[in-house]
């Protein structure tokens, strides 16, 4: 997975080992991608920065389609 910035737009892109694109998703509304991480409840996660809240947040990533699910605050 990679985080790509194109101008003002960010994308989280999932790739196969052969570099074929599996998914391409935008960050949740009012959030920006910060960094990729592991999480105790899910293998693959991304930490996002909020435009409205004061804490960073873990989002789980579904490796099949890139769906993002909020998990908990990132410390």
mmCIF file of C-alpha atoms in Angstrom:
data_model
loop_
_atom_site.group_PDB
_atom_site.id
_atom_site.type_symbol
_atom_site.label_atom_id
_atom_site.label_comp_id
_atom_site.label_asym_id
_atom_site.label_seq_id
_atom_site.Cartn_x
_atom_site.Cartn_y
_atom_site.Cartn_z
ATOM 1 C CA UNK A 1 0.000 0.000 0.000
ATOM 2 C CA UNK A 2 1.061 3.536 -0.669
ATOM 3 C CA UNK A 3 -0.256 6.988 0.148
ATOM 4 C CA UNK A 4 -0.197 9.259 -2.895
ATOM 5 C CA UNK A 5 -0.770 13.006 -2.979
ATOM 6 C CA UNK A 6 -1.937 14.629 -6.211
ATOM 7 C CA UNK A 7 -2.223 18.348 -5.570
ATOM 8 C CA UNK A 8 -4.794 18.712 -2.793
ATOM 9 C CA UNK A 9 -6.120 15.138 -3.150
ATOM 10 C CA UNK A 10 -4.745 12.142 -1.244
ATOM 11 C CA UNK A 11 -5.210 8.495 -2.192
ATOM 12 C CA UNK A 12 -4.541 5.218 -0.403
ATOM 13 C CA UNK A 13 -3.622 2.686 -3.073
ATOM 14 C CA UNK A 14 -3.509 -1.071 -2.521
ATOM 15 C CA UNK A 15 -1.211 -3.056 -4.796
ATOM 16 C CA UNK A 16 -0.533 -6.741 -5.461
ATOM 17 C CA UNK A 17 3.068 -8.023 -5.255
ATOM 18 C CA UNK A 18 3.088 -7.623 -9.062
ATOM 19 C CA UNK A 19 2.234 -3.897 -8.651
ATOM 20 C CA UNK A 20 -1.336 -4.306 -9.968
ATOM 21 C CA UNK A 21 -3.802 -1.900 -8.362
ATOM 22 C CA UNK A 22 -6.418 -3.529 -6.102
ATOM 23 C CA UNK A 23 -8.074 -0.354 -4.827
ATOM 24 C CA UNK A 24 -7.725 3.421 -4.706
ATOM 25 C CA UNK A 25 -9.592 5.253 -1.925
ATOM 26 C CA UNK A 26 -9.766 8.789 -0.574
ATOM 27 C CA UNK A 27 -9.399 9.529 3.153
ATOM 28 C CA UNK A 28 -12.602 9.760 5.203
ATOM 29 C CA UNK A 29 -14.309 13.152 5.061
ATOM 30 C CA UNK A 30 -12.504 15.777 7.192
ATOM 31 C CA UNK A 31 -9.453 13.496 7.619
ATOM 32 C CA UNK A 32 -6.037 13.313 5.919
ATOM 33 C CA UNK A 33 -3.806 10.262 5.635
ATOM 34 C CA UNK A 34 -0.756 10.485 7.915
ATOM 35 C CA UNK A 35 1.075 7.124 7.900
ATOM 36 C CA UNK A 36 0.559 3.378 7.436
ATOM 37 C CA UNK A 37 0.704 1.229 10.557
ATOM 38 C CA UNK A 38 -0.193 -2.064 12.199
ATOM 39 C CA UNK A 39 -2.919 -2.284 14.819
ATOM 40 C CA UNK A 40 -3.556 -4.876 17.519
ATOM 41 C CA UNK A 41 -7.107 -5.556 16.261
ATOM 42 C CA UNK A 42 -6.394 -5.581 12.517
ATOM 43 C CA UNK A 43 -3.227 -6.292 10.567
ATOM 44 C CA UNK A 44 -3.233 -3.235 8.306
ATOM 45 C CA UNK A 45 -4.178 0.272 9.378
ATOM 46 C CA UNK A 46 -3.624 3.886 8.464
ATOM 47 C CA UNK A 47 -3.359 6.764 10.912
ATOM 48 C CA UNK A 48 -5.282 9.859 9.865
ATOM 49 C CA UNK A 49 -5.130 13.470 11.020
ATOM 50 C CA UNK A 50 -8.454 15.187 11.643
ATOM 51 C CA UNK A 51 -9.299 18.632 10.359
ATOM 52 C CA UNK A 52 -11.943 18.983 13.098
ATOM 53 C CA UNK A 53 -10.772 16.881 16.063
ATOM 54 C CA UNK A 54 -7.603 17.217 18.067
ATOM 55 C CA UNK A 55 -6.514 13.546 18.042
ATOM 56 C CA UNK A 56 -5.089 11.365 15.291
ATOM 57 C CA UNK A 57 -7.104 8.192 14.655
ATOM 58 C CA UNK A 58 -6.442 4.621 13.500
ATOM 59 C CA UNK A 59 -8.540 3.370 10.581
ATOM 60 C CA UNK A 60 -8.509 -0.314 9.659
ATOM 61 C CA UNK A 61 -8.023 -1.095 5.966
ATOM 62 C CA UNK A 62 -9.904 -3.927 4.248
ATOM 63 C CA UNK A 63 -7.242 -5.403 1.924
ATOM 64 C CA UNK A 64 -9.886 -6.529 -0.589
ATOM 65 C CA UNK A 65 -11.478 -3.175 -1.395
ATOM 66 C CA UNK A 66 -9.735 -0.533 0.726
ATOM 67 C CA UNK A 67 -12.791 0.152 2.895
ATOM 68 C CA UNK A 68 -11.745 2.142 5.960
ATOM 69 C CA UNK A 69 -13.196 1.474 9.421
ATOM 70 C CA UNK A 70 -12.486 3.746 12.412
ATOM 71 C CA UNK A 71 -10.733 1.873 15.235
ATOM 72 C CA UNK A 72 -9.432 4.115 18.013
ATOM 73 C CA UNK A 73 -7.300 7.106 18.850
ATOM 74 C CA UNK A 74 -3.635 6.969 17.817
ATOM 75 C CA UNK A 75 -1.098 7.904 20.490
#
